[in-house]
Amino acid sequence: MADVDWLAVAALALTAVLFAGLFLLRRIGAKFTLLTVVALVVGVGVGVVFQGHLDYVAPIGDIYVNVITAVVAPLIIVSVLASVTSLGSIAKLRTIGLSSVFWLLLTNLIAILLTLGLALATGIGTGANLELEGVDGSGLTGLLAPLDEVIVGLFPANVVGDIASNNIIGIILFTLLIAVSYLLVADKKPETVRPFKEFVDATRRILFKAVGFIIALTPYAVLALVAVTTSTAVTRIETALSLVGVLVIAFVACFVDAYLVNGVLLRVFADVNPLRFFRYLTPAQYTAFATQSSIGTLPLTISALTRKVGVSAEVAGFTAPIGTTIGMPGCAGIWPTLVAVFSVNALGIEYTPLDYIVLVVLGLLVSLGTAGVPGTAIVTATAVLTAVGLPVEVLVLLIPISAIAGTASTMANVTAAAASAAIVARRADALDDAIFEGRSAYPDDANDSKSTPAAELAEPR
């Protein structure tokens, strides 16, 4: 009989006790955001105390990620269908679509320039004396596909396969084809397609109700996920002390971009209170931090946007899903740019202003079609380094901290996508200030009990 890891058993027992504590806090009226924050804090404590002994706790977070990821494809399909069919015209779709892409790419461009400025100002990598001899980077270059394959792969060949693999762009393109076809038919024979619209709207309400119950489990999942992430981070950081400067700058860039940059954009272009906005988005941000999956966080992001921020379902259901594959300032902007400048300085490579301009442009291009799943930053960084002729072997040396940086990067991704949705909604006159300011509830929650997850998400804070 194998030896029992009693520390792992103790970690599981403590986690169960903490779950009970979260449940009691919920019963006495603690808000969802507070529960998520508490879970994050105690999760860090569990990770530090039981470092390396969380084998029994890890499956809890994994199960949650699997469950919430399972609803992503249906959620995107129903959200995009409901959004586009409610717009009433292709002209409105074109306006919202182009506006969404513009703001998502703009947030990434700002993140790239911010990181470039921080990296150059601090001289990150200077004097690092990297030794790349014997470092094998072939495994990373093998992640890249030829450009023609990448472009072809963006278009759906098997919608069932796209749904199974959460190929977001493929799913969105196929759904848009159906939705646009609906608009064309509805323009001439509305009575013919009315049952389809009613079916889509009914399915959306049912799906969002189901998502609400899954979201209610978020604080418990955050506790387990953060505990495991913290335990792993402590272990890795001990072997990467010489690279801690890269990690620090990555975190600074991600948090400045997520809160300061998006805060200014929200105030100037959406005319909303950034502090209130970030308070509403906190559960989604912390879940993104813990899961490192923009796609997995999508149900929380859409719920926060519609039920608390007041973004119309049409805009939230369209912009937020696109934001999991276009823009992505953390994974496609900040990390690749930081790694590139680190490589240039550490290897003593002469880089001209034109080279840096090319680096910025490539960072934007890489953000088109980026997958919002854990590990994406490594793929995007590999693509950027390969395109500008820098050695990908540097990434191998940075792997111990890339996963840690991925937590903040994913949080920045989700925040930028949500901010973009709010800006698009404001400019399309589709942002309900009464919901944002807590003066009214989201319509779907008007008749819900305060004890239901969906209703709580709509409660004014």
GROMACS .gro file of C-alpha atoms in nm:
model
  461
    1MET     CA    1   0.000   0.000   0.000
    2ALA     CA    2   0.140   0.339  -0.099
    3ASP     CA    3   0.230   0.583   0.175
    4VAL     CA    4  -0.037   0.842   0.246
    5ASP     CA    5   0.066   1.205   0.213
    6TRP     CA    6  -0.086   1.329   0.536
    7LEU     CA    7   0.004   1.689   0.459
    8ALA     CA    8  -0.203   1.658   0.140
    9VAL     CA    9  -0.489   1.515   0.345
   10ALA     CA   10  -0.454   1.804   0.591
   11ALA     CA   11  -0.458   2.052   0.304
   12LEU     CA   12  -0.779   1.899   0.173
   13ALA     CA   13  -0.935   1.904   0.519
   14LEU     CA   14  -0.842   2.268   0.571
   15THR     CA   15  -0.979   2.354   0.228
   16ALA     CA   16  -1.309   2.186   0.321
   17VAL     CA   17  -1.323   2.392   0.641
   18LEU     CA   18  -1.253   2.711   0.446
   19PHE     CA   19  -1.526   2.617   0.197
   20ALA     CA   20  -1.764   2.586   0.489
   21GLY     CA   21  -1.654   2.929   0.605
   22LEU     CA   22  -1.724   3.078   0.261
   23PHE     CA   23  -2.065   2.913   0.262
   24LEU     CA   24  -2.146   3.063   0.603
   25LEU     CA   25  -2.033   3.407   0.486
   26ARG     CA   26  -2.264   3.368   0.190
   27ARG     CA   27  -2.552   3.269   0.419
   28ILE     CA   28  -2.510   3.577   0.638
   29GLY     CA   29  -2.523   3.806   0.335
   30ALA     CA   30  -2.163   3.854   0.221
   31LYS     CA   31  -2.151   3.982  -0.135
   32PHE     CA   32  -2.012   3.780  -0.422
   33THR     CA   33  -1.716   4.014  -0.472
   34LEU     CA   34  -1.620   3.996  -0.104
   35LEU     CA   35  -1.637   3.617  -0.110
   36THR     CA   36  -1.406   3.608  -0.412
   37VAL     CA   37  -1.154   3.841  -0.248
   38VAL     CA   38  -1.157   3.638   0.075
   39ALA     CA   39  -1.110   3.318  -0.125
   40LEU     CA   40  -0.813   3.470  -0.305
   41VAL     CA   41  -0.642   3.573   0.018
   42VAL     CA   42  -0.692   3.246   0.206
   43GLY     CA   43  -0.601   3.052  -0.109
   44VAL     CA   44  -0.261   3.219  -0.112
   45GLY     CA   45  -0.217   3.119   0.251
   46VAL     CA   46  -0.303   2.755   0.181
   47GLY     CA   47  -0.061   2.752  -0.111
   48VAL     CA   48   0.226   2.886   0.098
   49VAL     CA   49   0.163   2.660   0.399
   50PHE     CA   50   0.107   2.340   0.201
   51GLN     CA   51   0.357   2.400  -0.078
   52GLY     CA   52   0.398   2.081  -0.279
   53HIS     CA   53   0.119   1.900  -0.095
   54LEU     CA   54  -0.194   2.006  -0.283
   55ASP     CA   55  -0.251   1.694  -0.492
   56TYR     CA   56  -0.598   1.644  -0.342
   57VAL     CA   57  -0.695   2.012  -0.370
   58ALA     CA   58  -0.589   2.061  -0.733
   59PRO     CA   59  -0.873   1.851  -0.884
   60ILE     CA   60  -1.132   2.084  -0.729
   61GLY     CA   61  -1.008   2.377  -0.936
   62ASP     CA   62  -0.961   2.159  -1.243
   63ILE     CA   63  -1.321   2.038  -1.225
   64TYR     CA   64  -1.449   2.396  -1.208
   65VAL     CA   65  -1.237   2.498  -1.507
   66ASN     CA   66  -1.367   2.200  -1.705
   67VAL     CA   67  -1.729   2.278  -1.619
   68ILE     CA   68  -1.711   2.648  -1.697
   69THR     CA   69  -1.512   2.583  -2.015
   70ALA     CA   70  -1.780   2.338  -2.127
   71VAL     CA   71  -2.039   2.617  -2.144
   72VAL     CA   72  -1.814   2.858  -2.335
   73ALA     CA   73  -1.896   2.741  -2.689
   74PRO     CA   74  -2.275   2.726  -2.630
   75LEU     CA   75  -2.256   3.064  -2.456
   76ILE     CA   76  -2.073   3.226  -2.749
   77ILE     CA   77  -2.310   3.077  -3.006
   78VAL     CA   78  -2.623   3.183  -2.821
   79SER     CA   79  -2.482   3.524  -2.721
   80VAL     CA   80  -2.371   3.615  -3.073
   81LEU     CA   81  -2.697   3.487  -3.225
   82ALA     CA   82  -2.908   3.677  -2.972
   83SER     CA   83  -2.693   3.987  -3.012
   84VAL     CA   84  -2.696   4.003  -3.390
   85THR     CA   85  -3.060   3.904  -3.432
   86SER     CA   86  -3.157   4.179  -3.187
   87LEU     CA   87  -2.963   4.445  -3.378
   88GLY     CA   88  -3.215   4.437  -3.659
   89SER     CA   89  -2.976   4.538  -3.937
   90ILE     CA   90  -2.640   4.448  -4.087
   91ALA     CA   91  -2.542   4.814  -4.064
   92LYS     CA   92  -2.558   4.802  -3.684
   93LEU     CA   93  -2.362   4.476  -3.686
   94ARG     CA   94  -2.094   4.636  -3.900
   95THR     CA   95  -2.073   4.935  -3.666
   96ILE     CA   96  -2.045   4.731  -3.346
   97GLY     CA   97  -1.809   4.478  -3.507
   98LEU     CA   98  -1.563   4.734  -3.641
   99SER     CA   99  -1.580   4.937  -3.321
  100SER     CA  100  -1.511   4.626  -3.111
  101VAL     CA  101  -1.206   4.526  -3.316
  102PHE     CA  102  -1.074   4.884  -3.310
  103TRP     CA  103  -1.091   4.921  -2.933
  104LEU     CA  104  -0.956   4.572  -2.865
  105LEU     CA  105  -0.655   4.637  -3.088
  106LEU     CA  106  -0.608   4.986  -2.944
  107THR     CA  107  -0.586   4.848  -2.589
  108ASN     CA  108  -0.321   4.603  -2.709
  109LEU     CA  109  -0.124   4.878  -2.884
  110ILE     CA  110  -0.122   5.088  -2.567
  111ALA     CA  111  -0.007   4.785  -2.365
  112ILE     CA  112   0.277   4.719  -2.610
  113LEU     CA  113   0.396   5.082  -2.598
  114LEU     CA  114   0.366   5.087  -2.218
  115THR     CA  115   0.574   4.771  -2.184
  116LEU     CA  116   0.829   4.892  -2.436
  117GLY     CA  117   0.872   5.213  -2.239
  118LEU     CA  118   0.909   5.029  -1.906
  119ALA     CA  119   1.152   4.774  -2.048
  120LEU     CA  120   1.373   5.033  -2.216
  121ALA     CA  121   1.365   5.267  -1.916
  122THR     CA  122   1.473   4.992  -1.674
  123GLY     CA  123   1.718   4.832  -1.916
  124ILE     CA  124   1.575   4.492  -1.832
  125GLY     CA  125   1.819   4.213  -1.923
  126THR     CA  126   2.127   4.435  -1.940
  127GLY     CA  127   2.424   4.248  -1.795
  128ALA     CA  128   2.229   3.923  -1.761
  129ASN     CA  129   2.502   3.732  -1.948
  130LEU     CA  130   2.264   3.466  -2.077
  131GLU     CA  131   2.418   3.138  -2.181
  132LEU     CA  132   2.211   2.985  -2.461
  133GLU     CA  133   2.453   2.713  -2.560
  134GLY     CA  134   2.288   2.375  -2.511
  135VAL     CA  135   1.941   2.527  -2.468
  136ASP     CA  136   1.694   2.352  -2.701
  137GLY     CA  137   1.421   2.577  -2.837
  138SER     CA  138   1.296   2.340  -3.106
  139GLY     CA  139   1.000   2.241  -2.894
  140LEU     CA  140   0.878   2.601  -2.898
  141THR     CA  141   0.924   2.661  -3.269
  142GLY     CA  142   0.726   2.344  -3.324
  143LEU     CA  143   0.426   2.524  -3.176
  144LEU     CA  144   0.418   2.761  -3.472
  145ALA     CA  145   0.234   2.691  -3.795
  146PRO     CA  146   0.301   2.849  -4.137
  147LEU     CA  147   0.113   3.174  -4.199
  148ASP     CA  148  -0.111   3.022  -4.465
  149GLU     CA  149  -0.214   2.744  -4.227
  150VAL     CA  150  -0.287   2.998  -3.954
  151ILE     CA  151  -0.511   3.202  -4.186
  152VAL     CA  152  -0.694   2.897  -4.319
  153GLY     CA  153  -0.736   2.764  -3.967
  154LEU     CA  154  -0.927   3.075  -3.866
  155PHE     CA  155  -1.218   2.969  -4.083
  156PRO     CA  156  -1.445   2.684  -3.973
  157ALA     CA  157  -1.407   2.353  -4.156
  158ASN     CA  158  -1.602   2.143  -3.905
  159VAL     CA  159  -1.821   2.341  -3.670
  160VAL     CA  160  -1.858   2.042  -3.437
  161GLY     CA  161  -1.479   2.016  -3.416
  162ASP     CA  162  -1.452   2.392  -3.356
  163ILE     CA  163  -1.701   2.367  -3.071
  164ALA     CA  164  -1.518   2.068  -2.923
  165SER     CA  165  -1.183   2.251  -2.932
  166ASN     CA  166  -1.323   2.595  -2.840
  167ASN     CA  167  -1.191   2.745  -3.163
  168ILE     CA  168  -1.339   3.086  -3.087
  169ILE     CA  169  -1.289   3.254  -3.423
  170GLY     CA  170  -1.429   2.955  -3.610
  171ILE     CA  171  -1.731   2.947  -3.380
  172ILE     CA  172  -1.792   3.321  -3.414
  173LEU     CA  173  -1.759   3.320  -3.794
  174PHE     CA  174  -2.002   3.029  -3.835
  175THR     CA  175  -2.248   3.187  -3.593
  176LEU     CA  176  -2.223   3.521  -3.774
  177LEU     CA  177  -2.304   3.345  -4.102
  178ILE     CA  178  -2.627   3.212  -3.950
  179ALA     CA  179  -2.709   3.542  -3.780
  180VAL     CA  180  -2.653   3.754  -4.092
  181SER     CA  181  -2.863   3.510  -4.293
  182TYR     CA  182  -3.138   3.557  -4.034
  183LEU     CA  183  -3.123   3.936  -4.075
  184LEU     CA  184  -3.150   3.909  -4.453
  185VAL     CA  185  -3.453   3.680  -4.434
  186ALA     CA  186  -3.615   3.878  -4.150
  187ASP     CA  187  -3.586   4.196  -4.354
  188LYS     CA  188  -3.826   4.053  -4.615
  189LYS     CA  189  -4.024   3.784  -4.432
  190PRO     CA  190  -4.007   3.849  -4.056
  191GLU     CA  191  -4.293   3.615  -3.972
  192THR     CA  192  -4.103   3.322  -4.128
  193VAL     CA  193  -3.804   3.346  -3.894
  194ARG     CA  194  -3.982   3.469  -3.581
  195PRO     CA  195  -3.982   3.116  -3.427
  196PHE     CA  196  -3.604   3.102  -3.470
  197LYS     CA  197  -3.560   3.432  -3.286
  198GLU     CA  198  -3.790   3.318  -3.006
  199PHE     CA  199  -3.597   2.993  -2.976
  200VAL     CA  200  -3.263   3.179  -2.956
  201ASP     CA  201  -3.392   3.419  -2.690
  202ALA     CA  202  -3.542   3.137  -2.482
  203THR     CA  203  -3.222   2.933  -2.508
  204ARG     CA  204  -3.018   3.234  -2.403
  205ARG     CA  205  -3.228   3.286  -2.089
  206ILE     CA  206  -3.200   2.920  -1.994
  207LEU     CA  207  -2.825   2.909  -2.059
  208PHE     CA  208  -2.759   3.222  -1.857
  209LYS     CA  209  -2.959   3.078  -1.570
  210ALA     CA  210  -2.738   2.769  -1.578
  211VAL     CA  211  -2.426   2.985  -1.602
  212GLY     CA  212  -2.544   3.175  -1.295
  213PHE     CA  213  -2.532   2.860  -1.086
  214ILE     CA  214  -2.183   2.776  -1.212
  215ILE     CA  215  -2.066   3.129  -1.134
  216ALA     CA  216  -2.193   3.089  -0.777
  217LEU     CA  217  -1.917   2.828  -0.729
  218THR     CA  218  -1.645   3.072  -0.832
  219PRO     CA  219  -1.519   3.171  -0.482
  220TYR     CA  220  -1.462   2.805  -0.391
  221ALA     CA  221  -1.281   2.742  -0.719
  222VAL     CA  222  -1.069   3.055  -0.678
  223LEU     CA  223  -0.954   2.933  -0.336
  224ALA     CA  224  -0.842   2.597  -0.476
  225LEU     CA  225  -0.690   2.738  -0.795
  226VAL     CA  226  -0.498   3.015  -0.620
  227ALA     CA  227  -0.365   2.773  -0.361
  228VAL     CA  228  -0.220   2.548  -0.634
  229THR     CA  229  -0.091   2.845  -0.837
  230THR     CA  230   0.078   2.995  -0.531
  231SER     CA  231   0.238   2.665  -0.438
  232THR     CA  232   0.376   2.625  -0.790
  233ALA     CA  233   0.489   2.986  -0.808
  234VAL     CA  234   0.685   2.962  -0.482
  235THR     CA  235   0.859   2.652  -0.610
  236ARG     CA  236   0.945   2.806  -0.946
  237ILE     CA  237   1.055   3.143  -0.815
  238GLU     CA  238   1.317   2.975  -0.600
  239THR     CA  239   1.484   2.853  -0.920
  240ALA     CA  240   1.443   3.182  -1.105
  241LEU     CA  241   1.570   3.450  -0.868
  242SER     CA  242   1.798   3.590  -1.138
  243LEU     CA  243   1.491   3.653  -1.354
  244VAL     CA  244   1.273   3.807  -1.086
  245GLY     CA  245   1.321   4.150  -1.245
  246VAL     CA  246   1.139   4.032  -1.557
  247LEU     CA  247   0.854   3.904  -1.343
  248VAL     CA  248   0.828   4.228  -1.148
  249ILE     CA  249   0.812   4.441  -1.463
  250ALA     CA  250   0.558   4.201  -1.615
  251PHE     CA  251   0.332   4.240  -1.311
  252VAL     CA  252   0.376   4.617  -1.300
  253ALA     CA  253   0.294   4.648  -1.670
  254CYS     CA  254  -0.012   4.422  -1.638
  255PHE     CA  255  -0.158   4.601  -1.338
  256VAL     CA  256  -0.085   4.951  -1.472
  257ASP     CA  257  -0.242   4.855  -1.802
  258ALA     CA  258  -0.543   4.683  -1.643
  259TYR     CA  259  -0.630   4.955  -1.393
  260LEU     CA  260  -0.465   5.284  -1.490
  261VAL     CA  261  -0.482   5.266  -1.870
  262ASN     CA  262  -0.828   5.109  -1.883
  263GLY     CA  263  -0.943   5.341  -1.606
  264VAL     CA  264  -0.851   5.645  -1.815
  265LEU     CA  265  -1.013   5.497  -2.126
  266LEU     CA  266  -1.331   5.421  -1.934
  267ARG     CA  267  -1.352   5.769  -1.787
  268VAL     CA  268  -1.273   5.953  -2.112
  269PHE     CA  269  -1.453   5.741  -2.373
  270ALA     CA  270  -1.726   5.562  -2.177
  271ASP     CA  271  -1.793   5.830  -1.913
  272VAL     CA  272  -1.820   5.576  -1.631
  273ASN     CA  273  -1.666   5.564  -1.285
  274PRO     CA  274  -1.358   5.337  -1.320
  275LEU     CA  275  -1.356   5.240  -0.952
  276ARG     CA  276  -1.716   5.121  -0.965
  277PHE     CA  277  -1.646   4.940  -1.292
  278PHE     CA  278  -1.347   4.754  -1.148
  279ARG     CA  279  -1.544   4.665  -0.836
  280TYR     CA  280  -1.810   4.505  -1.052
  281LEU     CA  281  -1.549   4.321  -1.257
  282THR     CA  282  -1.350   4.190  -0.958
  283PRO     CA  283  -1.484   3.829  -0.962
  284ALA     CA  284  -1.403   3.794  -1.332
  285GLN     CA  285  -1.058   3.947  -1.283
  286TYR     CA  286  -0.969   3.719  -0.994
  287THR     CA  287  -1.102   3.414  -1.176
  288ALA     CA  288  -0.891   3.506  -1.477
  289PHE     CA  289  -0.591   3.546  -1.245
  290ALA     CA  290  -0.648   3.202  -1.096
  291THR     CA  291  -0.743   3.006  -1.408
  292GLN     CA  292  -0.517   3.185  -1.660
  293SER     CA  293  -0.797   3.139  -1.914
  294SER     CA  294  -0.975   3.432  -2.077
  295ILE     CA  295  -1.210   3.189  -2.244
  296GLY     CA  296  -1.288   3.012  -1.917
  297THR     CA  297  -1.364   3.346  -1.755
  298LEU     CA  298  -1.598   3.454  -2.036
  299PRO     CA  299  -1.925   3.358  -1.858
  300LEU     CA  300  -1.831   3.578  -1.562
  301THR     CA  301  -1.719   3.862  -1.788
  302ILE     CA  302  -2.046   3.868  -1.983
  303SER     CA  303  -2.254   3.843  -1.664
  304ALA     CA  304  -2.065   4.130  -1.503
  305LEU     CA  305  -2.099   4.347  -1.813
  306THR     CA  306  -2.471   4.293  -1.859
  307ARG     CA  307  -2.596   4.253  -1.503
  308LYS     CA  308  -2.375   4.506  -1.324
  309VAL     CA  309  -2.207   4.742  -1.569
  310GLY     CA  310  -2.521   4.783  -1.779
  311VAL     CA  311  -2.375   4.694  -2.118
  312SER     CA  312  -2.648   4.571  -2.351
  313ALA     CA  313  -2.661   4.197  -2.412
  314GLU     CA  314  -2.605   4.266  -2.783
  315VAL     CA  315  -2.269   4.439  -2.726
  316ALA     CA  316  -2.151   4.223  -2.435
  317GLY     CA  317  -2.239   3.903  -2.618
  318PHE     CA  318  -2.042   4.018  -2.922
  319THR     CA  319  -1.742   4.216  -2.794
  320ALA     CA  320  -1.646   4.001  -2.494
  321PRO     CA  321  -1.612   3.675  -2.693
  322ILE     CA  322  -1.408   3.851  -2.961
  323GLY     CA  323  -1.192   3.989  -2.680
  324THR     CA  324  -1.080   3.636  -2.595
  325THR     CA  325  -0.907   3.606  -2.932
  326ILE     CA  326  -0.831   3.961  -3.054
  327GLY     CA  327  -0.634   4.219  -2.859
  328MET     CA  328  -0.525   4.023  -2.551
  329PRO     CA  329  -0.285   4.295  -2.420
  330GLY     CA  330  -0.139   4.075  -2.147
  331CYS     CA  331  -0.052   3.763  -2.345
  332ALA     CA  332  -0.011   3.912  -2.693
  333GLY     CA  333   0.124   4.254  -2.597
  334ILE     CA  334   0.300   4.282  -2.265
  335TRP     CA  335   0.474   3.943  -2.235
  336PRO     CA  336   0.607   3.911  -2.594
  337THR     CA  337   0.731   4.273  -2.591
  338LEU     CA  338   0.901   4.232  -2.253
  339VAL     CA  339   1.070   3.907  -2.359
  340ALA     CA  340   1.189   4.065  -2.685
  341VAL     CA  341   1.350   4.366  -2.513
  342PHE     CA  342   1.498   4.138  -2.246
  343SER     CA  343   1.654   3.927  -2.522
  344VAL     CA  344   1.793   4.229  -2.703
  345ASN     CA  345   1.956   4.369  -2.388
  346ALA     CA  346   2.073   4.037  -2.243
  347LEU     CA  347   2.240   3.929  -2.569
  348GLY     CA  348   2.378   4.274  -2.652
  349ILE     CA  349   2.197   4.292  -2.987
  350GLU     CA  350   2.196   4.627  -3.167
  351TYR     CA  351   1.837   4.737  -3.216
  352THR     CA  352   1.733   5.046  -3.411
  353PRO     CA  353   1.414   5.251  -3.373
  354LEU     CA  354   1.287   5.087  -3.692
  355ASP     CA  355   1.340   4.744  -3.536
  356TYR     CA  356   1.129   4.847  -3.238
  357ILE     CA  357   0.855   4.977  -3.469
  358VAL     CA  358   0.851   4.638  -3.642
  359LEU     CA  359   0.828   4.475  -3.298
  360VAL     CA  360   0.521   4.685  -3.214
  361VAL     CA  361   0.349   4.603  -3.543
  362LEU     CA  362   0.417   4.231  -3.501
  363GLY     CA  363   0.275   4.243  -3.149
  364LEU     CA  364  -0.050   4.376  -3.296
  365LEU     CA  365  -0.060   4.116  -3.572
  366VAL     CA  366   0.004   3.829  -3.330
  367SER     CA  367  -0.297   3.941  -3.125
  368LEU     CA  368  -0.528   3.853  -3.414
  369GLY     CA  369  -0.654   3.505  -3.344
  370THR     CA  370  -0.477   3.452  -3.013
  371ALA     CA  371  -0.631   3.172  -2.808
  372GLY     CA  372  -0.745   3.278  -2.462
  373VAL     CA  373  -0.621   2.964  -2.285
  374PRO     CA  374  -0.335   2.892  -2.041
  375GLY     CA  375   0.007   2.894  -2.207
  376THR     CA  376  -0.091   3.129  -2.490
  377ALA     CA  377   0.175   3.383  -2.390
  378ILE     CA  378   0.448   3.131  -2.470
  379VAL     CA  379   0.307   3.076  -2.820
  380THR     CA  380   0.267   3.447  -2.893
  381ALA     CA  381   0.614   3.526  -2.759
  382THR     CA  382   0.760   3.247  -2.973
  383ALA     CA  383   0.586   3.389  -3.280
  384VAL     CA  384   0.715   3.741  -3.212
  385LEU     CA  385   1.075   3.635  -3.140
  386THR     CA  386   1.080   3.417  -3.450
  387ALA     CA  387   0.940   3.694  -3.669
  388VAL     CA  388   1.198   3.952  -3.554
  389GLY     CA  389   1.487   3.708  -3.568
  390LEU     CA  390   1.555   3.676  -3.195
  391PRO     CA  391   1.651   3.339  -3.044
  392VAL     CA  392   1.352   3.151  -2.899
  393GLU     CA  393   1.591   2.972  -2.662
  394VAL     CA  394   1.551   3.273  -2.432
  395LEU     CA  395   1.191   3.165  -2.375
  396VAL     CA  396   1.309   2.828  -2.246
  397LEU     CA  397   1.506   3.007  -1.975
  398LEU     CA  398   1.201   3.217  -1.889
  399ILE     CA  399   0.958   2.925  -1.861
  400PRO     CA  400   0.992   2.911  -1.477
  401ILE     CA  401   0.835   3.256  -1.451
  402SER     CA  402   0.616   3.267  -1.764
  403ALA     CA  403   0.338   3.072  -1.593
  404ILE     CA  404   0.351   3.308  -1.295
  405ALA     CA  405   0.338   3.612  -1.524
  406GLY     CA  406   0.046   3.446  -1.701
  407THR     CA  407  -0.179   3.508  -1.402
  408ALA     CA  408  -0.148   3.886  -1.429
  409SER     CA  409  -0.147   3.873  -1.810
  410THR     CA  410  -0.482   3.695  -1.821
  411MET     CA  411  -0.630   3.942  -1.574
  412ALA     CA  412  -0.514   4.225  -1.803
  413ASN     CA  413  -0.671   4.050  -2.103
  414VAL     CA  414  -1.011   4.017  -1.938
  415THR     CA  415  -1.006   4.373  -1.804
  416ALA     CA  416  -0.923   4.519  -2.146
  417ALA     CA  417  -1.196   4.317  -2.319
  418ALA     CA  418  -1.454   4.429  -2.061
  419ALA     CA  419  -1.342   4.792  -2.085
  420SER     CA  420  -1.362   4.776  -2.465
  421ALA     CA  421  -1.717   4.638  -2.441
  422ALA     CA  422  -1.819   4.925  -2.213
  423ILE     CA  423  -1.669   5.183  -2.450
  424VAL     CA  424  -1.835   5.025  -2.755
  425ALA     CA  425  -2.166   5.016  -2.567
  426ARG     CA  426  -2.142   5.383  -2.469
  427ARG     CA  427  -2.061   5.492  -2.823
  428ALA     CA  428  -2.351   5.281  -2.954
  429ASP     CA  429  -2.586   5.425  -2.690
  430ALA     CA  430  -2.620   5.076  -2.543
  431LEU     CA  431  -2.499   5.130  -2.186
  432ASP     CA  432  -2.766   5.153  -1.915
  433ASP     CA  433  -2.648   5.403  -1.653
  434ALA     CA  434  -2.931   5.307  -1.420
  435ILE     CA  435  -2.796   4.952  -1.393
  436PHE     CA  436  -2.437   5.074  -1.360
  437GLU     CA  437  -2.527   5.314  -1.082
  438GLY     CA  438  -2.738   5.055  -0.901
  439ARG     CA  439  -3.068   5.236  -0.954
  440SER     CA  440  -3.227   4.941  -1.136
  441ALA     CA  441  -3.171   4.570  -1.185
  442TYR     CA  442  -3.093   4.380  -1.502
  443PRO     CA  443  -3.432   4.299  -1.665
  444ASP     CA  444  -3.384   3.923  -1.654
  445ASP     CA  445  -3.334   3.946  -1.279
  446ALA     CA  446  -3.634   4.168  -1.204
  447ASN     CA  447  -3.847   3.878  -1.082
  448ASP     CA  448  -3.566   3.668  -0.936
  449SER     CA  449  -3.524   3.611  -0.566
  450LYS     CA  450  -3.226   3.783  -0.408
  451SER     CA  451  -3.094   3.444  -0.311
  452THR     CA  452  -3.034   3.329  -0.667
  453PRO     CA  453  -2.687   3.366  -0.820
  454ALA     CA  454  -2.817   3.566  -1.115
  455ALA     CA  455  -2.998   3.812  -0.892
  456GLU     CA  456  -2.697   3.863  -0.670
  457LEU     CA  457  -2.484   3.946  -0.968
  458ALA     CA  458  -2.728   4.226  -1.042
  459GLU     CA  459  -2.740   4.369  -0.691
  460PRO     CA  460  -2.617   4.728  -0.662
  461ARG     CA  461  -2.291   4.758  -0.475
   0.00000   0.00000   0.00000
